[in-house]
PDB file of C-alpha atoms in Angstrom:
ATOM      1  CA  MET Z   1     153.126 230.254  60.474  1.00  0.00           C
ATOM      2  CA  ASN Z   2     152.377 226.544  59.080  1.00  0.00           C
ATOM      3  CA  TYR Z   3     149.282 225.429  59.546  1.00  0.00           C
ATOM      4  CA  GLN Z   4     148.524 221.405  59.663  1.00  0.00           C
ATOM      5  CA  ARG Z   5     146.242 219.739  56.996  1.00  0.00           C
ATOM      6  CA  VAL Z   6     143.076 218.818  58.382  1.00  0.00           C
ATOM      7  CA  LYS Z   7     142.303 215.454  57.746  1.00  0.00           C
ATOM      8  CA  PRO Z   8     138.628 214.370  56.352  1.00  0.00           C
ATOM      9  CA  ALA Z   9     137.400 211.308  59.085  1.00  0.00           C
ATOM     10  CA  LYS Z  10     136.890 208.487  57.474  1.00  0.00           C
ATOM     11  CA  LEU Z  11     133.063 207.646  56.245  1.00  0.00           C
ATOM     12  CA  SER Z  12     133.173 204.665  57.975  1.00  0.00           C
ATOM     13  CA  ASP Z  13     134.314 205.875  61.395  1.00  0.00           C
ATOM     14  CA  VAL Z  14     131.338 208.410  60.764  1.00  0.00           C
ATOM     15  CA  ILE Z  15     128.903 205.603  60.572  1.00  0.00           C
ATOM     16  CA  VAL Z  16     130.680 203.981  63.258  1.00  0.00           C
ATOM     17  CA  GLU Z  17     130.481 206.971  65.810  1.00  0.00           C
ATOM     18  CA  GLN Z  18     127.174 207.840  64.920  1.00  0.00           C
ATOM     19  CA  LEU Z  19     126.211 203.822  66.094  1.00  0.00           C
ATOM     20  CA  GLU Z  20     128.008 204.013  68.927  1.00  0.00           C
ATOM     21  CA  ARG Z  21     126.048 207.037  69.791  1.00  0.00           C
ATOM     22  CA  MET Z  22     122.740 205.167  69.008  1.00  0.00           C
ATOM     23  CA  ILE Z  23     123.501 202.306  71.401  1.00  0.00           C
ATOM     24  CA  LEU Z  24     125.067 204.168  74.181  1.00  0.00           C
ATOM     25  CA  GLU Z  25     122.176 206.583  74.652  1.00  0.00           C
ATOM     26  CA  GLY Z  26     119.643 203.564  74.462  1.00  0.00           C
ATOM     27  CA  SER Z  27     118.191 203.733  70.893  1.00  0.00           C
ATOM     28  CA  LEU Z  28     119.682 200.319  69.925  1.00  0.00           C
ATOM     29  CA  PRO Z  29     119.588 198.448  72.824  1.00  0.00           C
ATOM     30  CA  PRO Z  30     121.373 195.797  73.274  1.00  0.00           C
ATOM     31  CA  GLY Z  31     119.793 192.434  71.503  1.00  0.00           C
ATOM     32  CA  GLU Z  32     118.256 194.717  69.002  1.00  0.00           C
ATOM     33  CA  ARG Z  33     118.426 193.497  65.240  1.00  0.00           C
ATOM     34  CA  LEU Z  34     119.744 196.503  62.772  1.00  0.00           C
ATOM     35  CA  PRO Z  35     117.946 197.408  59.570  1.00  0.00           C
ATOM     36  CA  ALA Z  36     119.207 195.381  56.648  1.00  0.00           C
ATOM     37  CA  GLU Z  37     122.526 196.665  55.169  1.00  0.00           C
ATOM     38  CA  ARG Z  38     120.517 198.080  52.122  1.00  0.00           C
ATOM     39  CA  GLU Z  39     118.177 199.572  54.000  1.00  0.00           C
ATOM     40  CA  LEU Z  40     120.641 201.099  56.520  1.00  0.00           C
ATOM     41  CA  ALA Z  41     123.167 202.546  53.886  1.00  0.00           C
ATOM     42  CA  LYS Z  42     120.274 204.034  52.326  1.00  0.00           C
ATOM     43  CA  GLN Z  43     119.920 206.011  55.874  1.00  0.00           C
ATOM     44  CA  PHE Z  44     122.519 206.846  56.403  1.00  0.00           C
ATOM     45  CA  ASP Z  45     123.012 207.741  52.863  1.00  0.00           C
ATOM     46  CA  VAL Z  46     126.683 206.253  52.299  1.00  0.00           C
ATOM     47  CA  SER Z  47     127.917 203.205  50.106  1.00  0.00           C
ATOM     48  CA  ARG Z  48     127.025 199.511  51.241  1.00  0.00           C
ATOM     49  CA  PRO Z  49     131.273 199.220  51.531  1.00  0.00           C
ATOM     50  CA  SER Z  50     131.420 201.701  53.881  1.00  0.00           C
ATOM     51  CA  LEU Z  51     128.298 201.010  55.982  1.00  0.00           C
ATOM     52  CA  ARG Z  52     130.178 197.080  55.596  1.00  0.00           C
ATOM     53  CA  GLU Z  53     133.120 198.519  56.933  1.00  0.00           C
ATOM     54  CA  ALA Z  54     131.684 200.474  59.784  1.00  0.00           C
ATOM     55  CA  ILE Z  55     129.802 197.039  60.948  1.00  0.00           C
ATOM     56  CA  GLN Z  56     133.250 195.300  61.054  1.00  0.00           C
ATOM     57  CA  LYS Z  57     134.784 197.998  63.025  1.00  0.00           C
ATOM     58  CA  LEU Z  58     131.820 198.010  65.412  1.00  0.00           C
ATOM     59  CA  GLU Z  59     132.292 193.464  65.554  1.00  0.00           C
ATOM     60  CA  ALA Z  60     135.654 193.594  66.458  1.00  0.00           C
ATOM     61  CA  LYS Z  61     134.701 196.362  69.191  1.00  0.00           C
ATOM     62  CA  GLY Z  62     132.447 193.678  70.795  1.00  0.00           C
ATOM     63  CA  LEU Z  63     129.378 195.926  70.317  1.00  0.00           C
ATOM     64  CA  VAL Z  64     127.156 194.248  67.888  1.00  0.00           C
ATOM     65  CA  VAL Z  65     127.648 190.186  66.531  1.00  0.00           C
ATOM     66  CA  ARG Z  66     126.885 189.225  63.378  1.00  0.00           C
ATOM     67  CA  ARG Z  67     124.672 185.812  63.014  1.00  0.00           C
ATOM     68  CA  GLN Z  68     124.993 183.672  59.500  1.00  0.00           C
ATOM     69  CA  GLY Z  69     121.285 184.481  57.668  1.00  0.00           C
ATOM     70  CA  GLY Z  70     120.079 186.016  60.669  1.00  0.00           C
ATOM     71  CA  GLY Z  71     121.264 189.782  60.188  1.00  0.00           C
ATOM     72  CA  THR Z  72     123.419 192.387  62.628  1.00  0.00           C
ATOM     73  CA  PHE Z  73     122.424 192.360  66.447  1.00  0.00           C
ATOM     74  CA  VAL Z  74     123.807 194.668  69.281  1.00  0.00           C
ATOM     75  CA  GLN Z  75     125.567 192.717  71.685  1.00  0.00           C
ATOM     76  CA  HIS Z  76     123.505 191.414  74.148  1.00  0.00           C
ATOM     77  CA  LYS Z  77     125.996 190.886  77.016  1.00  0.00           C
ATOM     78  CA  LEU Z  78     126.135 194.659  77.098  1.00  0.00           C
ATOM     79  CA  ARG Z  79     122.792 194.283  79.768  1.00  0.00           C
ATOM     80  CA  ASP Z  80     124.630 192.245  81.614  1.00  0.00           C
ATOM     81  CA  GLY Z  81     128.179 193.662  81.931  1.00  0.00           C
ATOM     82  CA  LEU Z  82     127.927 194.674  85.438  1.00  0.00           C
ATOM     83  CA  THR Z  83     126.578 191.311  86.727  1.00  0.00           C
ATOM     84  CA  ASP Z  84     128.983 188.280  87.654  1.00  0.00           C
ATOM     85  CA  PRO Z  85     128.580 185.902  90.113  1.00  0.00           C
ATOM     86  CA  LEU Z  86     129.632 188.731  92.995  1.00  0.00           C
ATOM     87  CA  PHE Z  87     126.743 190.510  91.962  1.00  0.00           C
ATOM     88  CA  GLU Z  88     124.532 187.040  92.586  1.00  0.00           C
ATOM     89  CA  LEU Z  89     126.456 186.826  95.542  1.00  0.00           C
ATOM     90  CA  LEU Z  90     124.913 190.051  96.588  1.00  0.00           C
ATOM     91  CA  ALA Z  91     121.559 189.153  95.471  1.00  0.00           C
ATOM     92  CA  LYS Z  92     121.248 186.782  97.687  1.00  0.00           C
ATOM     93  CA  HIS Z  93     122.809 187.711 100.442  1.00  0.00           C
ATOM     94  CA  ASP Z  94     120.518 189.416 103.122  1.00  0.00           C
ATOM     95  CA  GLU Z  95     122.679 191.720 104.822  1.00  0.00           C
ATOM     96  CA  THR Z  96     122.479 193.497 101.467  1.00  0.00           C
ATOM     97  CA  GLN Z  97     119.044 194.057 100.574  1.00  0.00           C
ATOM     98  CA  LEU Z  98     118.808 196.896 103.206  1.00  0.00           C
ATOM     99  CA  ASP Z  99     121.964 198.699 101.503  1.00  0.00           C
ATOM    100  CA  LEU Z 100     120.279 198.342  98.179  1.00  0.00           C
ATOM    101  CA  LEU Z 101     117.668 200.132  99.568  1.00  0.00           C
ATOM    102  CA  GLU Z 102     119.972 202.683 100.418  1.00  0.00           C
ATOM    103  CA  PHE Z 103     121.985 202.782  96.618  1.00  0.00           C
ATOM    104  CA  ARG Z 104     118.488 203.307  94.825  1.00  0.00           C
ATOM    105  CA  HIS Z 105     117.443 206.350  97.794  1.00  0.00           C
ATOM    106  CA  ALA Z 106     120.198 208.096  95.638  1.00  0.00           C
ATOM    107  CA  VAL Z 107     120.036 206.430  92.270  1.00  0.00           C
ATOM    108  CA  GLU Z 108     116.045 206.986  91.763  1.00  0.00           C
ATOM    109  CA  GLY Z 109     115.225 210.051  93.574  1.00  0.00           C
ATOM    110  CA  ILE Z 110     117.730 211.788  90.850  1.00  0.00           C
ATOM    111  CA  SER Z 111     116.323 209.547  87.737  1.00  0.00           C
ATOM    112  CA  ALA Z 112     113.394 211.091  88.671  1.00  0.00           C
ATOM    113  CA  TYR Z 113     114.143 214.484  89.064  1.00  0.00           C
ATOM    114  CA  TYR Z 114     115.992 214.307  85.661  1.00  0.00           C
ATOM    115  CA  ALA Z 115     112.989 212.794  84.247  1.00  0.00           C
ATOM    116  CA  ALA Z 116     110.459 215.344  85.182  1.00  0.00           C
ATOM    117  CA  LEU Z 117     113.321 218.351  84.233  1.00  0.00           C
ATOM    118  CA  ARG Z 118     114.335 217.049  81.010  1.00  0.00           C
ATOM    119  CA  GLY Z 119     111.384 214.130  80.143  1.00  0.00           C
ATOM    120  CA  THR Z 120     110.501 214.607  76.163  1.00  0.00           C
ATOM    121  CA  GLU Z 121     107.026 213.374  75.111  1.00  0.00           C
ATOM    122  CA  GLY Z 122     107.965 210.381  74.203  1.00  0.00           C
ATOM    123  CA  ASP Z 123     109.411 209.765  76.993  1.00  0.00           C
ATOM    124  CA  LEU Z 124     106.839 209.938  79.383  1.00  0.00           C
ATOM    125  CA  GLU Z 125     104.843 208.070  76.792  1.00  0.00           C
ATOM    126  CA  LYS Z 126     107.009 205.284  77.428  1.00  0.00           C
ATOM    127  CA  ILE Z 127     107.016 205.855  81.750  1.00  0.00           C
ATOM    128  CA  GLN Z 128     102.923 205.456  81.120  1.00  0.00           C
ATOM    129  CA  LEU Z 129     102.797 202.094  79.388  1.00  0.00           C
ATOM    130  CA  CYS Z 130     105.908 200.381  81.954  1.00  0.00           C
ATOM    131  CA  TYR Z 131     103.665 202.074  85.220  1.00  0.00           C
ATOM    132  CA  ALA Z 132     100.528 200.333  83.648  1.00  0.00           C
ATOM    133  CA  ARG Z 133     102.409 197.181  83.742  1.00  0.00           C
ATOM    134  CA  VAL Z 134     103.785 197.710  86.943  1.00  0.00           C
ATOM    135  CA  GLU Z 135     100.000 197.807  88.426  1.00  0.00           C
ATOM    136  CA  LEU Z 136      98.411 195.600  86.049  1.00  0.00           C
ATOM    137  CA  ALA Z 137     101.233 192.776  87.972  1.00  0.00           C
ATOM    138  CA  GLN Z 138     100.326 194.292  91.421  1.00  0.00           C
ATOM    139  CA  VAL Z 139      96.422 193.830  90.070  1.00  0.00           C
ATOM    140  CA  GLU Z 140      96.818 190.554  89.494  1.00  0.00           C
ATOM    141  CA  GLY Z 141      99.126 189.419  92.481  1.00  0.00           C
ATOM    142  CA  ASP Z 142     101.662 188.341  90.256  1.00  0.00           C
ATOM    143  CA  SER Z 143     104.708 189.682  92.736  1.00  0.00           C
ATOM    144  CA  ALA Z 144     107.499 188.305  89.844  1.00  0.00           C
ATOM    145  CA  ALA Z 145     105.894 190.294  87.316  1.00  0.00           C
ATOM    146  CA  GLU Z 146     105.758 193.160  89.301  1.00  0.00           C
ATOM    147  CA  ALA Z 147     109.580 193.159  90.488  1.00  0.00           C
ATOM    148  CA  LYS Z 148     110.362 192.379  86.378  1.00  0.00           C
ATOM    149  CA  ALA Z 149     107.667 195.760  85.224  1.00  0.00           C
ATOM    150  CA  VAL Z 150     109.124 197.924  88.622  1.00  0.00           C
ATOM    151  CA  VAL Z 151     112.853 197.359  86.966  1.00  0.00           C
ATOM    152  CA  ALA Z 152     111.663 198.266  83.604  1.00  0.00           C
ATOM    153  CA  LEU Z 153     110.183 200.956  84.773  1.00  0.00           C
ATOM    154  CA  TYR Z 154     112.863 202.469  86.477  1.00  0.00           C
ATOM    155  CA  GLU Z 155     115.263 201.939  83.221  1.00  0.00           C
ATOM    156  CA  VAL Z 156     112.693 204.221  81.970  1.00  0.00           C
ATOM    157  CA  ILE Z 157     112.849 206.990  84.116  1.00  0.00           C
ATOM    158  CA  ALA Z 158     116.602 206.604  84.024  1.00  0.00           C
ATOM    159  CA  GLU Z 159     116.431 206.742  80.113  1.00  0.00           C
ATOM    160  CA  ALA Z 160     113.867 209.895  80.298  1.00  0.00           C
ATOM    161  CA  SER Z 161     116.288 211.215  82.474  1.00  0.00           C
ATOM    162  CA  HIS Z 162     118.987 212.000  79.922  1.00  0.00           C
ATOM    163  CA  LYS Z 163     121.926 210.892  81.958  1.00  0.00           C
ATOM    164  CA  LEU Z 164     123.838 208.017  80.079  1.00  0.00           C
ATOM    165  CA  VAL Z 165     125.755 207.099  82.644  1.00  0.00           C
ATOM    166  CA  LEU Z 166     123.158 206.601  85.092  1.00  0.00           C
ATOM    167  CA  PHE Z 167     120.816 204.676  82.520  1.00  0.00           C
ATOM    168  CA  HIS Z 168     123.601 202.549  81.879  1.00  0.00           C
ATOM    169  CA  LEU Z 169     123.818 201.864  85.937  1.00  0.00           C
ATOM    170  CA  ILE Z 170     120.657 201.364  86.208  1.00  0.00           C
ATOM    171  CA  ARG Z 171     120.314 199.142  83.405  1.00  0.00           C
ATOM    172  CA  GLY Z 172     123.130 196.974  84.184  1.00  0.00           C
ATOM    173  CA  LEU Z 173     122.079 196.636  88.056  1.00  0.00           C
ATOM    174  CA  ALA Z 174     118.859 195.122  86.338  1.00  0.00           C
ATOM    175  CA  PRO Z 175     119.329 191.419  87.695  1.00  0.00           C
ATOM    176  CA  LEU Z 176     120.611 192.479  90.840  1.00  0.00           C
ATOM    177  CA  LEU Z 177     117.861 195.259  91.399  1.00  0.00           C
ATOM    178  CA  GLU Z 178     114.773 192.483  90.354  1.00  0.00           C
ATOM    179  CA  ALA Z 179     116.271 190.686  92.591  1.00  0.00           C
ATOM    180  CA  ASN Z 180     116.055 193.155  95.527  1.00  0.00           C
ATOM    181  CA  VAL Z 181     112.597 194.265  94.762  1.00  0.00           C
ATOM    182  CA  LEU Z 182     111.143 190.949  94.290  1.00  0.00           C
ATOM    183  CA  SER Z 183     112.625 190.071  97.895  1.00  0.00           C
ATOM    184  CA  ASN Z 184     111.227 192.548  99.193  1.00  0.00           C
ATOM    185  CA  PHE Z 185     107.350 192.404  97.833  1.00  0.00           C
ATOM    186  CA  GLU Z 186     107.424 188.757  99.581  1.00  0.00           C
ATOM    187  CA  LEU Z 187     108.440 190.203 102.645  1.00  0.00           C
ATOM    188  CA  LEU Z 188     105.946 193.772 102.194  1.00  0.00           C
ATOM    189  CA  TYR Z 189     103.221 191.855 101.036  1.00  0.00           C
ATOM    190  CA  ARG Z 190     102.490 189.711 103.742  1.00  0.00           C
ATOM    191  CA  ARG Z 191     100.705 192.825 105.134  1.00  0.00           C
ATOM    192  CA  PRO Z 192      96.827 193.386 102.571  1.00  0.00           C
ATOM    193  CA  SER Z 193      97.477 197.332 103.826  1.00  0.00           C
ATOM    194  CA  VAL Z 194     100.795 197.886 102.362  1.00  0.00           C
ATOM    195  CA  THR Z 195      99.439 197.209  98.820  1.00  0.00           C
ATOM    196  CA  SER Z 196      97.285 200.506  98.601  1.00  0.00           C
ATOM    197  CA  LYS Z 197     100.569 202.394  99.440  1.00  0.00           C
ATOM    198  CA  ILE Z 198     102.983 201.315  97.817  1.00  0.00           C
ATOM    199  CA  ARG Z 199     100.090 202.065  94.580  1.00  0.00           C
ATOM    200  CA  GLN Z 200      99.717 205.422  95.993  1.00  0.00           C
ATOM    201  CA  HIS Z 201     103.674 206.490  96.361  1.00  0.00           C
ATOM    202  CA  ARG Z 202     104.136 205.207  93.281  1.00  0.00           C
ATOM    203  CA  SER Z 203     101.314 207.164  91.389  1.00  0.00           C
ATOM    204  CA  ALA Z 204     102.665 210.627  93.647  1.00  0.00           C
ATOM    205  CA  MET Z 205     106.104 209.915  91.721  1.00  0.00           C
ATOM    206  CA  LEU Z 206     104.114 209.390  88.315  1.00  0.00           C
ATOM    207  CA  LYS Z 207     101.956 212.364  88.312  1.00  0.00           C
ATOM    208  CA  ALA Z 208     104.896 214.782  89.436  1.00  0.00           C
ATOM    209  CA  ILE Z 209     107.044 213.591  86.699  1.00  0.00           C
ATOM    210  CA  LEU Z 210     104.192 213.829  83.702  1.00  0.00           C
ATOM    211  CA  ASP Z 211     103.926 217.527  85.535  1.00  0.00           C
ATOM    212  CA  GLY Z 212     107.066 218.474  85.531  1.00  0.00           C
ATOM    213  CA  GLN Z 213     108.072 218.637  88.714  1.00  0.00           C
ATOM    214  CA  PRO Z 214     111.056 217.845  89.522  1.00  0.00           C
ATOM    215  CA  ASP Z 215     111.527 218.282  93.345  1.00  0.00           C
ATOM    216  CA  GLN Z 216     108.462 216.628  93.617  1.00  0.00           C
ATOM    217  CA  ALA Z 217     109.349 213.745  91.494  1.00  0.00           C
ATOM    218  CA  ARG Z 218     112.557 213.160  94.017  1.00  0.00           C
ATOM    219  CA  GLU Z 219     110.627 213.696  97.419  1.00  0.00           C
ATOM    220  CA  ALA Z 220     107.377 211.196  95.804  1.00  0.00           C
ATOM    221  CA  SER Z 221     110.739 208.740  95.145  1.00  0.00           C
ATOM    222  CA  HIS Z 222     112.311 209.396  98.425  1.00  0.00           C
ATOM    223  CA  GLN Z 223     108.860 208.627 100.716  1.00  0.00           C
ATOM    224  CA  HIS Z 224     108.967 205.466  98.806  1.00  0.00           C
ATOM    225  CA  LEU Z 225     111.645 203.832  99.206  1.00  0.00           C
ATOM    226  CA  ALA Z 226     111.556 205.067 102.874  1.00  0.00           C
ATOM    227  CA  PHE Z 227     108.224 203.289 104.024  1.00  0.00           C
ATOM    228  CA  ILE Z 228     109.306 199.772 102.137  1.00  0.00           C
ATOM    229  CA  GLU Z 229     112.501 200.412 104.367  1.00  0.00           C
ATOM    230  CA  GLU Z 230     110.351 201.192 107.599  1.00  0.00           C
ATOM    231  CA  THR Z 231     107.756 198.476 106.979  1.00  0.00           C
ATOM    232  CA  LEU Z 232     110.967 196.193 106.359  1.00  0.00           C
ATOM    233  CA  LEU Z 233     112.837 196.715 109.496  1.00  0.00           C
ATOM    234  CA  GLU Z 234     109.191 196.754 111.151  1.00  0.00           C
ATOM    235  CA  ILE Z 235     108.471 193.403 109.893  1.00  0.00           C
ATOM    236  CA  GLU Z 236     111.951 192.161 110.589  1.00  0.00           C
ATOM    237  CA  ARG Z 237     111.402 192.993 114.836  1.00  0.00           C
ATOM    238  CA  GLU Z 238     108.358 191.904 114.821  1.00  0.00           C
ATOM    239  CA  GLU Z 239     109.752 188.109 113.192  1.00  0.00           C
ATOM    240  CA  SER Z 240     112.838 188.988 116.264  1.00  0.00           C
ATOM    241  CA  ARG Z 241     109.991 189.309 118.921  1.00  0.00           C
ATOM    242  CA  VAL Z 242     107.672 185.968 117.746  1.00  0.00           C
ATOM    243  CA  GLU Z 243     110.857 184.101 117.435  1.00  0.00           C
ATOM    244  CA  ARG Z 244     112.036 184.823 120.909  1.00  0.00           C
ATOM    245  CA  SER Z 245     108.800 184.158 122.058  1.00  0.00           C
ATOM    246  CA  ASN Z 246     108.928 180.896 120.722  1.00  0.00           C
ATOM    247  CA  ARG Z 247     112.498 180.262 122.086  1.00  0.00           C
ATOM    248  CA  ARG Z 248     111.149 180.959 125.373  1.00  0.00           C
ATOM    249  CA  LEU Z 249     108.021 178.992 125.068  1.00  0.00           C
ATOM    250  CA  ARG Z 250     110.261 175.850 123.824  1.00  0.00           C
ATOM    251  CA  GLN Z 251     112.506 176.190 127.033  1.00  0.00           C
ATOM    252  CA  LEU Z 252     109.364 176.035 129.573  1.00  0.00           C
ATOM    253  CA  LYS Z 253     107.982 172.635 128.301  1.00  0.00           C
ATOM    254  CA  ILE Z 254     111.413 171.395 128.503  1.00  0.00           C
TER     255      ILE Z 254
END
């Protein structure tokens, strides 16, 4: 039997593979500046020419960009890869808002489940930091900041699930999700009682994730979104009744 000779992997390809893995898992996020060439070569324990060749290959793939005198950065557009004019249209269209809530039931529930199951100590610390930013924005009554912080929280929960496809899906849809969350807040916060209820749901989900209780985390996520959906529908029905009454009143005055 004749065996084919196994060719050793080219060193630059090994470096490319490691950097791609870091980009994929989120440890090198879009817009992140890579360490200086000398430092990076030292970290990988490789020669600078091999590292330089690897960076050129990543640049050719569109994964990094080099700025004259400014260093090498992970391509920022990777964050916006799933956004285009269609997503802008969806974000502004009223009929898509409840569709997005149903979509969020699936992805946020499964993210919370696996974050509780697989989240590391570092993951849980990031979740708590993001949660604190959400709480601060809510206390300050800044709905735009709260929407941004909520989506950032969902991103780190998805990251803690260690499901890469799920993580990048949520990251790519972040602008669309943020518009949806803000649109919901603008309606929901017309009712003062809603604020405390939303805080309770988020707190329950956070506790379940931190306590490593996946089923409870998923259920808390579902309850949170179900409450939002039911409240939005109720507000919509109320506004419809008011509009109908106003039309009748105008008709009587004619």
